Short mmCIF file of C-alpha atoms in Angstrom, two decimals:
data_model
loop_
_atom_site.label_atom_id
_atom_site.label_comp_id
_atom_site.label_asym_id
_atom_site.label_seq_id
_atom_site.Cartn_x
_atom_site.Cartn_y
_atom_site.Cartn_z
CA MET A 1466 22.28 -12.77 -7.80
CA LEU A 1467 23.00 -15.70 -10.14
CA ILE A 1468 26.41 -15.71 -11.91
CA GLN A 1469 27.11 -18.27 -14.64
CA VAL A 1470 30.31 -18.93 -16.08
CA GLN A 1471 30.59 -18.47 -19.92
CA PHE A 1472 32.77 -20.36 -22.22
CA LEU A 1473 32.56 -20.07 -25.93
CA GLY A 1474 29.08 -18.77 -25.76
CA ILE A 1475 27.80 -21.82 -23.67
CA SER A 1476 27.13 -21.40 -19.88
CA ASN A 1477 28.66 -23.79 -17.32
CA LYS A 1478 25.14 -24.92 -16.48
CA ILE A 1479 24.12 -25.85 -19.98
CA GLY A 1480 27.43 -27.50 -20.53
CA LEU A 1481 26.92 -29.63 -17.34
CA CYS A 1482 23.32 -30.43 -18.70
CA PHE A 1483 24.89 -31.56 -22.07
CA THR A 1484 27.32 -33.67 -20.34
CA GLN A 1485 24.69 -35.37 -18.38
CA GLN A 1486 22.55 -35.95 -21.46
CA PHE A 1487 25.66 -37.28 -23.22
CA VAL A 1488 26.40 -39.61 -20.44
CA MET A 1489 22.81 -40.87 -20.46
CA GLU A 1490 22.70 -41.33 -24.11
CA SER A 1491 25.81 -43.33 -24.00
CA LEU A 1492 24.15 -45.50 -21.24
CA LEU A 1493 20.94 -45.94 -23.28
CA LYS A 1494 23.10 -46.97 -26.32
CA ASP A 1495 24.98 -49.73 -24.47
CA LEU A 1496 21.92 -50.64 -22.13
CA LYS A 1497 21.91 -54.27 -23.11
CA LYS A 1498 25.53 -54.60 -21.99
CA HIS A 1499 24.78 -52.94 -18.49
CA VAL A 1500 21.93 -55.51 -17.83
CA THR A 1501 23.65 -58.68 -19.00
CA CYS A 1502 24.56 -61.40 -16.41
CA SER A 1503 28.18 -62.48 -17.15
CA ILE A 1504 27.29 -66.00 -16.06
CA CYS A 1505 24.20 -66.72 -18.28
CA LEU A 1506 25.04 -63.96 -20.79
CA ASP A 1507 21.20 -63.10 -20.74
CA THR A 1508 19.40 -60.06 -19.09
CA TYR A 1509 19.35 -60.11 -15.41
CA THR A 1510 16.61 -61.97 -13.61
CA LYS A 1511 16.40 -60.74 -9.97
CA PRO A 1512 19.89 -59.26 -9.89
CA LYS A 1513 21.72 -59.77 -6.58
CA THR A 1514 24.86 -57.66 -5.62
CA ILE A 1515 27.52 -59.47 -3.52
CA ALA A 1516 30.22 -58.19 -1.29
CA CYS A 1517 32.74 -57.24 -4.00
CA LEU A 1518 29.90 -55.14 -5.75
CA HIS A 1519 29.43 -57.30 -8.82
CA THR A 1520 25.89 -58.18 -9.71
CA PHE A 1521 24.40 -61.54 -11.21
CA CYS A 1522 21.11 -63.15 -11.44
CA CYS A 1523 20.01 -64.71 -8.29
CA LYS A 1524 19.77 -68.33 -9.54
CA CYS A 1525 22.90 -68.01 -11.74
CA LEU A 1526 24.84 -66.86 -8.64
CA GLU A 1527 23.43 -69.60 -6.34
CA ARG A 1528 24.20 -72.22 -8.94
CA HIS A 1529 27.82 -71.03 -9.34
CA ALA A 1530 28.57 -70.52 -5.61
CA LEU A 1531 27.15 -73.88 -4.56
CA THR A 1532 29.08 -75.82 -7.40
CA SER A 1533 32.33 -74.12 -6.85
CA LYS A 1534 32.32 -73.57 -3.01
CA LYS A 1535 35.20 -74.48 -0.74
CA GLN A 1536 35.11 -74.38 2.99
CA GLY A 1537 31.97 -72.17 2.83
CA PHE A 1538 33.33 -69.55 0.38
CA TYR A 1539 33.30 -69.22 -3.44
CA ARG A 1540 34.99 -66.97 -5.87
CA CYS A 1541 33.38 -63.99 -7.77
CA PRO A 1542 33.15 -64.93 -11.49
CA GLU A 1543 34.23 -61.40 -12.29
CA CYS A 1544 37.06 -60.39 -9.84
CA GLN A 1545 37.84 -63.79 -8.24
CA ALA A 1546 37.19 -62.22 -4.83
CA GLN A 1547 36.51 -64.79 -1.98
CA ILE A 1548 32.81 -64.35 -0.88
CA GLY A 1549 31.11 -66.14 1.80
CA ILE A 1550 28.05 -68.29 1.24
CA PRO A 1551 25.00 -66.49 2.83
CA GLU A 1552 23.44 -67.89 5.93
CA GLY A 1553 21.28 -70.81 5.30
CA LYS A 1554 22.24 -70.65 1.53
CA ARG A 1555 19.54 -68.05 1.06
CA PHE A 1556 20.90 -66.07 -1.91
CA ASP A 1557 17.39 -64.68 -2.30
CA ASN A 1558 18.19 -62.66 0.85
CA LEU A 1559 21.25 -60.98 -0.68
CA PRO A 1560 20.71 -57.24 -1.49
CA SER A 1561 18.74 -56.61 -4.75
CA SER A 1562 20.48 -54.32 -7.13
CA PHE A 1563 18.00 -51.42 -7.46
CA LEU A 1564 20.27 -49.83 -10.06
CA HIS A 1565 20.08 -52.96 -12.36
CA ASN A 1566 16.34 -53.24 -11.74
CA SER A 1567 15.93 -49.56 -12.79
CA LEU A 1568 18.18 -50.31 -15.86
CA LEU A 1569 15.96 -53.26 -16.69
CA SER A 1570 12.93 -51.08 -16.51
CA LEU A 1571 14.74 -48.60 -18.89
CA LEU A 1572 15.42 -51.63 -21.19
CA ALA A 1573 11.69 -52.58 -21.13
CA ILE A 1574 10.84 -49.03 -22.08
CA ARG A 1575 13.36 -48.77 -24.92
CA ARG A 1576 12.03 -51.99 -26.19
CA SER A 1577 8.41 -50.68 -25.95
CA GLY A 1578 9.32 -48.22 -28.62
CA GLU A 1579 9.91 -51.14 -30.83
CA GLY A 1580 6.48 -52.79 -30.15
CA ASP A 1581 6.99 -54.63 -26.86
CA GLU A 1582 4.46 -54.48 -24.17
CA ILE A 1583 4.81 -53.14 -20.50
CA SER A 1584 2.48 -54.00 -17.54
CA CYS A 1585 0.59 -51.35 -16.13
CA SER A 1586 1.52 -50.60 -12.59
CA THR A 1587 -2.14 -50.14 -11.57
CA CYS A 1588 -4.28 -52.65 -13.35
CA GLN A 1589 -1.47 -54.98 -14.47
CA LYS A 1590 -2.70 -55.07 -17.97
CA LYS A 1591 0.30 -55.14 -20.63
CA SER A 1592 0.08 -52.56 -23.25
CA ALA A 1593 2.53 -51.15 -25.99
CA GLU A 1594 0.87 -47.62 -25.50
CA ILE A 1595 2.22 -47.31 -21.94
CA ASN A 1596 2.58 -44.07 -20.05
CA HIS A 1597 4.54 -43.09 -17.03
CA CYS A 1598 3.61 -40.59 -14.30
CA PHE A 1599 6.83 -39.31 -12.62
CA ASP A 1600 5.01 -38.03 -9.66
CA CYS A 1601 3.09 -41.21 -8.85
CA GLU A 1602 6.19 -43.22 -10.26
CA LYS A 1603 3.91 -45.76 -11.99
CA PHE A 1604 3.49 -46.99 -15.57
CA MET A 1605 0.01 -46.67 -16.70
CA CYS A 1606 -2.06 -47.95 -19.76
CA PRO A 1607 -4.35 -45.65 -21.85
CA GLU A 1608 -7.36 -46.54 -19.57
CA CYS A 1609 -5.54 -45.75 -16.13
CA VAL A 1610 -4.22 -42.58 -17.71
CA LYS A 1611 -7.78 -41.52 -18.35
CA ALA A 1612 -8.80 -42.22 -14.76
CA HIS A 1613 -5.67 -40.35 -13.66
CA GLU A 1614 -6.73 -37.36 -15.74
CA VAL A 1615 -10.16 -37.32 -14.09
CA PHE A 1616 -8.38 -36.45 -10.74
CA ARG A 1617 -5.67 -34.10 -12.32
CA GLU A 1618 -7.46 -30.95 -10.87
CA THR A 1619 -7.62 -32.40 -7.49
CA LEU A 1620 -5.33 -35.37 -6.34
CA PHE A 1621 -2.78 -35.22 -9.39
CA GLN A 1622 -2.49 -31.66 -9.86
CA GLY A 1623 0.80 -30.87 -11.70
CA HIS A 1624 1.68 -34.51 -12.30
CA LYS A 1625 3.84 -35.15 -15.38
CA VAL A 1626 2.57 -37.97 -17.49
CA THR A 1627 4.63 -38.95 -20.57
CA PRO A 1628 4.11 -41.66 -23.21
CA VAL A 1629 7.20 -43.91 -22.88
CA ARG A 1630 7.59 -43.76 -26.68
CA GLN A 1631 8.18 -39.88 -26.33
CA PHE A 1632 10.82 -40.35 -23.59
CA GLN A 1633 13.96 -37.97 -23.79
CA ALA A 1634 17.39 -38.65 -22.10
CA THR A 1635 16.09 -36.50 -19.09
CA ASP A 1636 13.06 -38.64 -18.64
CA TYR A 1637 15.20 -41.73 -18.59
CA GLU A 1638 17.50 -40.09 -15.95
CA ALA A 1639 14.49 -39.16 -13.83
CA LEU A 1640 13.15 -42.66 -14.07
CA LEU A 1641 16.49 -44.10 -13.22
CA LYS A 1642 16.72 -42.05 -9.97
CA ARG A 1643 13.17 -42.61 -8.91
CA GLN A 1644 12.64 -44.00 -5.33
CA SER A 1645 12.09 -47.66 -4.74
CA PHE A 1646 8.88 -49.18 -3.44
CA CYS A 1647 8.92 -50.70 0.10
CA THR A 1648 9.65 -54.29 0.50
CA VAL A 1649 7.60 -54.97 3.64
CA ASN A 1650 4.54 -57.19 3.04
CA TYR A 1651 1.29 -55.17 2.26
CA HIS A 1652 3.43 -52.10 1.82
CA GLU A 1653 4.77 -52.90 -1.75
CA LYS A 1654 2.74 -50.20 -3.38
CA GLU A 1655 4.15 -47.47 -1.20
CA VAL A 1656 7.34 -45.39 -2.21
CA THR A 1657 10.14 -45.42 0.34
CA LYS A 1658 10.58 -41.68 1.29
CA PHE A 1659 12.13 -41.92 4.62
CA PHE A 1660 15.10 -43.46 6.29
CA CYS A 1661 15.12 -45.11 9.91
CA VAL A 1662 18.59 -44.04 11.48
CA GLY A 1663 18.33 -46.78 14.12
CA CYS A 1664 17.40 -49.60 11.77
CA GLN A 1665 19.46 -48.18 8.78
CA SER A 1666 16.60 -49.07 6.48
CA CYS A 1667 14.60 -47.22 3.79
CA VAL A 1668 11.02 -47.07 4.99
CA CYS A 1669 7.60 -45.85 3.70
CA GLN A 1670 4.95 -43.75 5.39
CA ILE A 1671 3.09 -46.91 6.56
CA CYS A 1672 6.30 -48.16 8.24
CA ILE A 1673 6.67 -44.92 10.30
CA ALA A 1674 3.17 -45.48 11.68
CA THR A 1675 3.65 -49.13 12.50
CA ASP A 1676 7.06 -50.96 12.65
CA HIS A 1677 9.17 -47.75 13.15
CA LYS A 1678 6.96 -45.75 15.25
CA SER A 1679 8.93 -43.41 17.72
CA HIS A 1680 12.14 -44.32 15.61
CA ASP A 1681 14.65 -41.63 14.66
CA VAL A 1682 13.29 -41.24 11.04
CA VAL A 1683 14.47 -38.49 8.57
CA PRO A 1684 13.67 -37.84 4.98
CA LEU A 1685 15.32 -40.17 2.61
CA GLU A 1686 16.59 -37.39 0.50
CA LYS A 1687 18.23 -35.74 3.32
CA ALA A 1688 19.77 -38.96 4.62
CA ALA A 1689 21.10 -39.64 1.14
CA ASP A 1690 22.61 -36.13 0.81
CA ASP A 1691 24.29 -36.56 4.17
CA GLU A 1692 25.59 -39.83 3.02
CA LYS A 1693 26.98 -38.72 -0.32
CA ALA A 1694 29.68 -36.78 1.69
CA ASN A 1695 30.69 -40.03 3.33
CA ILE A 1696 30.61 -41.91 -0.15
CA ILE A 1697 32.65 -39.22 -1.70
CA ALA A 1698 35.22 -39.41 1.03
CA ARG A 1699 35.46 -43.19 0.72
CA ALA A 1700 35.47 -42.87 -3.03
CA ARG A 1701 38.36 -40.58 -2.76
CA LEU A 1702 40.20 -43.21 -0.56
CA VAL A 1703 39.49 -45.74 -3.29
CA LYS A 1704 40.76 -43.32 -5.97
CA GLU A 1705 43.92 -42.80 -3.84
CA MET A 1706 44.29 -46.51 -3.48
CA LYS A 1707 43.77 -46.85 -7.14
CA GLU A 1708 46.65 -44.38 -7.66
CA VAL A 1709 48.74 -46.61 -5.34
CA CYS A 1710 47.81 -49.64 -7.47
CA ARG A 1711 48.68 -47.80 -10.54
CA GLY A 1712 52.02 -47.03 -9.14
CA VAL A 1713 52.63 -50.51 -8.13
CA ILE A 1714 51.47 -51.58 -11.57
CA ARG A 1715 53.89 -49.09 -13.36
CA GLU A 1716 56.77 -50.25 -11.05
CA LEU A 1717 55.89 -53.95 -11.99
CA GLU A 1718 55.70 -53.06 -15.62
CA ASN A 1719 59.01 -51.13 -15.41
CA THR A 1720 60.48 -54.17 -13.53
CA GLU A 1721 59.13 -56.48 -16.32
CA ASN A 1722 60.57 -54.19 -19.14
CA GLU A 1723 63.85 -53.96 -17.24
CA LEU A 1724 63.89 -57.61 -16.75
CA GLU A 1725 63.33 -58.28 -20.48
CA THR A 1726 66.29 -55.90 -21.15
CA ASN A 1727 68.60 -57.35 -18.58
CA ILE A 1728 67.82 -60.89 -19.89
CA THR A 1729 68.44 -59.86 -23.42
CA THR A 1730 71.69 -58.28 -22.44
CA ALA A 1731 72.61 -61.46 -20.37
CA LYS A 1732 71.86 -63.63 -23.20
CA ARG A 1733 74.02 -61.49 -25.38
CA GLN A 1734 76.67 -61.61 -22.87
CA VAL A 1735 76.49 -65.43 -22.54
CA SER A 1736 76.88 -65.56 -26.42
CA GLN A 1737 79.89 -63.04 -26.26
CA ALA A 1738 81.53 -65.11 -23.37
CA THR A 1739 80.98 -68.31 -25.41
CA GLU A 1740 82.48 -66.69 -28.41
CA GLN A 1741 85.46 -65.47 -26.37
CA MET A 1742 85.81 -68.74 -24.90
CA MET A 1743 85.57 -70.47 -28.27
CA GLY A 1744 88.02 -67.85 -29.49
CA LYS A 1745 90.46 -68.67 -26.86
CA LEU A 1746 89.92 -72.42 -27.40
CA ARG A 1747 90.43 -72.00 -31.09
CA GLN A 1748 93.84 -70.06 -30.44
CA LEU A 1749 94.95 -72.86 -28.00
CA GLU A 1750 93.91 -75.21 -30.56
CA ARG A 1751 95.95 -73.51 -33.23
CA GLU A 1752 98.98 -73.20 -30.92
CA ALA A 1753 98.60 -76.90 -29.89
CA ILE A 1754 98.41 -77.97 -33.51
CA THR A 1755 101.23 -75.65 -34.60
CA ALA A 1756 103.48 -77.14 -31.80
CA LEU A 1757 102.53 -80.62 -32.92
CA GLU A 1758 103.33 -79.71 -36.57
CA ASN A 1759 106.76 -78.06 -35.39
CA THR A 1760 107.53 -81.38 -33.57
CA ARG A 1761 106.69 -83.49 -36.62
CA VAL A 1762 108.73 -81.35 -38.94
CA SER A 1763 111.67 -81.50 -36.57
CA ARG A 1764 111.39 -85.25 -35.85
CA ILE A 1765 110.91 -85.99 -39.59
CA GLU A 1766 114.05 -84.17 -40.30
CA LYS A 1767 115.94 -86.03 -37.71
CA LEU A 1768 114.48 -89.29 -38.82
CA HIS A 1769 115.33 -88.46 -42.50
CA SER A 1770 118.86 -87.42 -41.51
CA GLY A 1771 119.34 -90.82 -39.67
CA LYS A 1772 117.75 -92.77 -42.42
CA ALA A 1773 120.25 -90.92 -45.00
CA SER A 1774 123.12 -91.92 -42.76
CA VAL A 1775 122.17 -95.51 -42.77
CA PHE A 1776 121.40 -95.46 -46.55
CA SER A 1777 125.05 -94.19 -47.06
CA LEU A 1778 126.53 -96.77 -44.90
CA GLU A 1779 124.30 -99.53 -46.70
CA LYS A 1780 125.60 -98.10 -50.05
CA GLN A 1781 129.18 -98.29 -48.91
CA LEU A 1782 128.73 -101.92 -47.69
CA ASP A 1783 127.23 -102.83 -51.05
CA GLN A 1784 130.19 -101.25 -52.81
CA ALA A 1785 132.67 -103.20 -50.52
CA PHE A 1786 130.71 -106.49 -51.06
CA GLU A 1787 130.68 -105.88 -54.81
CA PHE A 1788 134.39 -105.04 -54.82
CA SER A 1789 135.19 -108.21 -52.75
CA ASN A 1790 133.14 -110.30 -55.18
CA ASN A 1791 134.79 -108.92 -58.30
CA LEU A 1792 138.10 -109.29 -56.79
CA VAL A 1793 137.56 -112.88 -56.05
CA GLU A 1794 135.67 -113.70 -59.30
CA ARG A 1795 137.42 -111.61 -61.95
CA SER A 1796 140.73 -110.42 -60.66
CA SER A 1797 144.19 -111.89 -61.04
CA SER A 1798 146.09 -113.26 -58.14
CA SER A 1799 148.36 -110.20 -58.21
CA ASP A 1800 145.36 -108.02 -57.91
CA ILE A 1801 144.11 -109.83 -55.05
CA MET A 1802 147.28 -109.62 -53.09
CA LEU A 1803 147.78 -105.92 -54.04
CA ASN A 1804 144.02 -104.98 -52.83
CA LYS A 1805 144.24 -107.32 -49.89
CA LYS A 1806 145.37 -104.75 -47.36
CA ASN A 1807 143.18 -101.84 -48.39
CA LEU A 1808 140.05 -104.19 -48.64
CA GLU A 1809 140.71 -105.60 -45.21
CA GLU A 1810 141.13 -101.97 -43.73
CA ARG A 1811 137.94 -100.91 -45.63
CA ILE A 1812 135.91 -103.88 -44.49
CA LYS A 1813 137.08 -103.40 -40.92
CA ASP A 1814 136.16 -99.71 -40.87
CA LEU A 1815 132.71 -100.53 -42.22
CA ILE A 1816 131.96 -103.32 -39.83
CA GLU A 1817 133.22 -101.40 -36.94
CA THR A 1818 131.01 -98.37 -37.77
CA THR A 1819 128.54 -97.56 -35.16
CA MET A 1820 124.92 -97.90 -36.22
CA PRO A 1821 123.15 -94.48 -35.92
CA ALA A 1822 120.80 -94.67 -32.85
CA LEU A 1823 117.05 -93.91 -33.39
CA PRO A 1824 117.14 -90.01 -33.19
CA VAL A 1825 113.60 -89.50 -31.97
CA SER A 1826 110.71 -91.37 -30.52
CA SER A 1827 107.38 -91.77 -32.33
CA CYS A 1828 105.45 -91.31 -29.00
CA VAL A 1829 103.14 -88.32 -29.37
CA GLU A 1830 99.99 -88.04 -27.23
CA PHE A 1831 97.95 -85.04 -26.20
CA VAL A 1832 96.85 -85.00 -22.61
CA SER A 1833 93.83 -82.77 -22.04
CA THR A 1834 94.05 -80.47 -18.77
CA CYS A 1835 90.54 -79.34 -19.42
CA GLU A 1836 87.53 -81.08 -17.69
CA PRO A 1837 84.34 -80.41 -19.65
CA GLU A 1838 82.24 -81.29 -16.56
CA SER A 1839 83.86 -78.39 -14.65
CA LEU A 1840 83.87 -75.96 -17.63
CA SER A 1841 81.95 -72.90 -16.73
CA LEU A 1842 81.27 -69.58 -18.81
CA GLY A 1843 80.52 -67.75 -15.60
CA PHE A 1844 77.39 -67.34 -13.27
CA THR A 1845 74.19 -65.19 -13.31
CA LYS A 1846 73.38 -62.77 -10.46
CA PHE A 1847 69.68 -62.34 -9.84
CA SER A 1848 69.96 -59.64 -7.15
CA LYS A 1849 72.29 -56.78 -6.40
CA THR A 1850 74.26 -56.80 -3.23
CA ASP A 1851 73.24 -53.85 -1.06
CA VAL A 1852 76.42 -52.52 0.61
CA GLN A 1853 74.56 -50.30 2.78
CA GLY A 1854 72.33 -53.11 4.00
CA SER A 1855 75.13 -55.52 4.50
CA THR A 1856 76.59 -55.87 8.10
CA VAL A 1857 79.81 -56.63 9.67
CA GLU A 1858 79.87 -58.67 12.88
CA GLY A 1859 82.71 -58.50 15.46
CA LEU A 1860 83.85 -54.79 15.01
CA ASP A 1861 83.07 -54.29 18.78
CA GLN A 1862 86.03 -56.63 19.91
CA ASN A 1863 89.33 -55.43 21.28
CA PHE A 1864 91.98 -56.26 18.67
CA GLN A 1865 95.26 -57.38 20.15
CA ALA A 1866 98.58 -57.33 18.17
CA GLY A 1867 99.88 -60.68 17.25
CA VAL A 1868 96.46 -62.21 18.03
CA GLU A 1869 94.34 -63.64 15.26
CA ALA A 1870 90.97 -61.94 14.95
CA GLU A 1871 87.75 -62.79 13.05
CA LEU A 1872 84.98 -60.78 11.30
CA LEU A 1873 81.79 -61.97 9.97
CA ILE A 1874 80.52 -60.11 6.79
CA CYS A 1875 76.83 -60.73 6.10
CA LEU A 1876 75.99 -59.56 2.50
CA LYS A 1877 72.49 -58.54 1.84
CA SER A 1878 70.76 -58.20 -1.41
CA SER A 1879 68.40 -55.43 -2.32
CA GLU A 1880 65.50 -57.69 -1.31
CA GLY A 1881 67.03 -58.16 2.19
CA GLU A 1882 67.96 -61.72 1.49
CA ILE A 1883 71.36 -63.11 1.99
CA SER A 1884 73.41 -62.43 -1.09
CA ASN A 1885 75.09 -65.76 -2.03
CA THR A 1886 77.86 -64.86 -4.55
CA GLN A 1887 78.81 -68.32 -5.04
CA HIS A 1888 82.43 -67.04 -6.20
CA THR A 1889 84.77 -65.84 -3.45
CA ASP A 1890 87.13 -64.34 -5.81
CA ARG A 1891 84.45 -61.67 -6.59
CA VAL A 1892 84.37 -60.42 -2.99
CA GLU A 1893 87.10 -58.22 -1.87
CA ILE A 1894 87.58 -57.18 1.74
CA HIS A 1895 89.81 -54.25 2.60
CA ILE A 1896 90.89 -53.31 6.12
CA ASP A 1897 92.07 -49.88 6.80
CA PRO A 1898 94.78 -49.00 7.63
CA ALA A 1899 96.05 -52.04 5.60
CA ASP A 1900 99.59 -51.76 6.98
CA GLN A 1901 98.13 -52.46 10.60
CA VAL A 1902 96.98 -55.96 9.73
CA SER A 1903 98.71 -59.14 8.10
CA SER A 1904 97.59 -62.57 7.01
CA LEU A 1905 94.12 -61.62 5.86
CA VAL A 1906 92.26 -64.45 4.67
CA THR A 1907 88.68 -64.56 3.32
CA SER A 1908 86.43 -67.59 2.99
CA GLU A 1909 82.77 -68.12 2.15
CA LYS A 1910 80.73 -70.02 4.55
CA GLU A 1911 77.86 -72.41 3.69
CA ASP A 1912 75.24 -69.93 4.75
CA GLY A 1913 76.49 -67.45 2.21
CA ASN A 1914 78.23 -65.08 4.79
CA PHE A 1915 81.94 -64.43 4.56
CA GLN A 1916 84.43 -64.89 7.21
CA ALA A 1917 87.71 -62.75 7.34
CA LYS A 1918 90.65 -63.67 9.55
CA PHE A 1919 93.53 -61.49 10.13
CA VAL A 1920 96.22 -60.56 12.59
CA ALA A 1921 96.72 -57.26 14.03
CA LYS A 1922 100.13 -55.67 14.23
#
């Protein structure tokens, strides 16, 4: 009983055929791209597949490998995988890509529909009206088709012969999956239909009767069907590895995004720290300038006060001098004698007046306590300290009261490296119970570890 799953009126079997047809049509649409060598950018000539599974023209590959080789190896132009130079530099001995040869045949067939000619597999004549026998797996010109038809009722009964111009997607797929011809000399016209298990090679009927006589030979289709399970299993491993790669790529991308975010944040923090420091510096500048201005005002007031006192004394001296001069020049003898005593006492008082001392000094000098060379905004951490991964050495010793003990703290980053903090004031070490120790001193060593010394009570 045949049961087919129906979905929206289309059977699963028909849907599968439609998908295969769609894939084949997509392949035919981009056929030129699939048969273009990435080195010469032209269609393949004797396509050869290397260890990394990329395919190139034999001559292109040889030229690239020999001009770029280093110590017997060259890099694949596609994936940069390191590939060994073949023995004897015989690039023609590399595996031929049967798939790409088949695609080249498809391309030739497609072009024949545009007027290009294809060689007949039997008589080697080129013709634009070429046909293909899917059972003989040969291209045939019109004359050879006629000869083929003569024996249709005997040798070629049931053979499917189709003009290449009338090929459908299913015909292209059948042509793509056709068996290859034997590569052994004088067997080139024989199709490989068997597989030698011992020699691990595809062989034809003649090979079985000659070189592979008494070997373990199985039908090629059976060997391929058996191998498909292994290929699928290996492909599954490849897919799993690809998922691992995708996971690593996602992790790398997430790390990159986090890095960009953290760098942006750190830059903003640097600017903020700079603004804060500049703000503090501006505040200190204002305070220093205000203090200087207050000093200026205070000292100027004192200087002005001292100057006013001296001006007053000078004025009094001028008055005494003028009085004395007037008394001598313009006064009578009686006036002179009457004012003698007062003038004498006044002049004595003025002369004996103590001259005001300089109230303040003009010395003002700013001495900077900030050294620009040692000025620092902070530091940048490029890894986080892994507290769980860090270790403390020396905990197994017997601590004695009154005797100095020493512990070594090895800080580790999340990458497992020594986490060099560069700033001891950012590392705090607590020993519990705290009341049982004294004289705790922490110091950073040159290797990035920390030393803690204390005295047990």
